[in-house]
Amino acid sequence: MIVKSLKLILISTPIGFLGSGRGGGVELTLTSIVKGFLDMGHRVTLVAPKGSILPFDCERAELITVGGIDQPSWQHQDSHASMVIPLEGVLPKLLNVALELSKEADAILNLAYDWLPLWITPLVETKIFHLISMGGVSKVMQNEVNNLSNTHHSRLAFHTYSQASDYELKDDPIILGNGFDLKNYQFKLDNKGPLGWAGRVAPEKGLEDAVQVAAALEDTLVVWGFLEDKEYASKIEASVPSGTIEWRGYLDTEVFQNQLGACRAFINTPKWNEAYGNVVMEAMACGVPVVAYDRGGPSEIVKSGITGWLTTPDDIDELTQSISKIDQINRINCRDWAVETASYQAFCKRIFSWISREINI
């Protein structure tokens, strides 16, 4: 039972409109936060790039869209790149709208992984909280997160300890995990289907390794996700026999989970320190065991030998061998683990507890 109805302003990712798939896991996280806070009786306003949409079960939230040029993702820049805001960039416009709305709100929760919202936090009266969505891919971002930790540590939260370890924080990190509407993911017992992989099709996601595993097993790899780098995808496809990859594209959750649940195993091959690994938990919510590199967030959410197998990062032979052991995993354990650790209701309670401590409600 809540003490007070919270009025929360959410800032969306500035690298693409919600529903485009460009925002990656942040899009799903935002939906879970909106739904969870509405269910708890709070009031939510989401400020997002023009073109954004919310699922029908989030319609009670106020959605304000803002036009502007997408912000370049830090993921695709050199680690020592400087901060750049495009002319007519959407990022400062999102922040301006959120700050204006915050005059009649309790707090802002920012999910934009960028320098400006972090930098401005100590300079305004509004209490801005930041759920950091990536590891330390940029020196500029690492420096700004570290700076804010020194002055306003309680305003920062992370998905996993692995992600938080990329930063030099003043104190122990606030870890929130993530959350999903698990009724949208149907458990499937059948373990005879294809191999699966999902994510933005971009080099840091390591799709080429999963494709090599499928080729070695003379199997098909079903691939879901936003095709961000077409040249990269073409090179991968040319490196293996025709038919090894079955491209499915970016799908909404209902269609995606139905197809995902038919897989006998899900492969996760990030080349960087993944903050959490939404698709890993989505697979387990469908009962699909996960074979993943022991790197980043997935190393904390896959229970090796129980919900799948963790393997040495970048070791394709070990990854391939682990697929052969997938029948040792009870698919019910995968679903149970998702229910135990990653419901959107529990996730939002953790967020509310974090914010409410700071604003004294």
PDB file of N, CA, C and O in Angstrom, residues 9 76 103 161 215 253 258 267 310:
ATOM      1  N   ILE A   9       7.770  11.977 -13.921  1.00  0.00           N
ATOM      2  CA  ILE A   9       8.062  12.314 -15.308  1.00  0.00           C
ATOM      3  C   ILE A   9       9.154  11.373 -15.789  1.00  0.00           C
ATOM      4  O   ILE A   9      10.218  11.275 -15.168  1.00  0.00           O
ATOM      5  N   HIS A  76      28.027   3.587 -30.641  1.00  0.00           N
ATOM      6  CA  HIS A  76      28.598   3.527 -31.983  1.00  0.00           C
ATOM      7  C   HIS A  76      29.628   4.630 -32.220  1.00  0.00           C
ATOM      8  O   HIS A  76      29.908   4.981 -33.359  1.00  0.00           O
ATOM      9  N   LYS A 103       7.629  20.972 -12.552  1.00  0.00           N
ATOM     10  CA  LYS A 103       7.189  21.973 -11.578  1.00  0.00           C
ATOM     11  C   LYS A 103       5.950  21.503 -10.821  1.00  0.00           C
ATOM     12  O   LYS A 103       5.674  21.980  -9.718  1.00  0.00           O
ATOM     13  N   TYR A 161      25.359  -5.552 -11.129  1.00  0.00           N
ATOM     14  CA  TYR A 161      26.652  -5.200 -10.564  1.00  0.00           C
ATOM     15  C   TYR A 161      27.733  -5.189 -11.641  1.00  0.00           C
ATOM     16  O   TYR A 161      28.666  -4.374 -11.594  1.00  0.00           O
ATOM     17  N   ALA A 215      26.305 -22.860 -37.850  1.00  0.00           N
ATOM     18  CA  ALA A 215      26.935 -23.467 -39.020  1.00  0.00           C
ATOM     19  C   ALA A 215      27.687 -24.741 -38.650  1.00  0.00           C
ATOM     20  O   ALA A 215      27.622 -25.751 -39.363  1.00  0.00           O
ATOM     21  N   THR A 253       6.120  -7.662 -28.910  1.00  0.00           N
ATOM     22  CA  THR A 253       6.346  -8.692 -27.898  1.00  0.00           C
ATOM     23  C   THR A 253       5.472  -9.923 -28.103  1.00  0.00           C
ATOM     24  O   THR A 253       5.948 -11.068 -27.978  1.00  0.00           O
ATOM     25  N   ASN A 258       6.048 -15.638 -28.942  1.00  0.00           N
ATOM     26  CA  ASN A 258       5.456 -16.869 -29.463  1.00  0.00           C
ATOM     27  C   ASN A 258       6.465 -17.639 -30.312  1.00  0.00           C
ATOM     28  O   ASN A 258       6.564 -18.875 -30.235  1.00  0.00           O
ATOM     29  N   ILE A 267      20.894 -18.303 -27.831  1.00  0.00           N
ATOM     30  CA  ILE A 267      22.317 -17.995 -27.757  1.00  0.00           C
ATOM     31  C   ILE A 267      22.500 -16.497 -27.541  1.00  0.00           C
ATOM     32  O   ILE A 267      21.892 -15.682 -28.230  1.00  0.00           O
ATOM     33  N   LEU A 310      26.755 -20.852 -18.922  1.00  0.00           N
ATOM     34  CA  LEU A 310      27.658 -19.736 -19.151  1.00  0.00           C
ATOM     35  C   LEU A 310      28.971 -20.275 -19.691  1.00  0.00           C
ATOM     36  O   LEU A 310      29.489 -21.284 -19.182  1.00  0.00           O
TER      37      LEU A 310
END
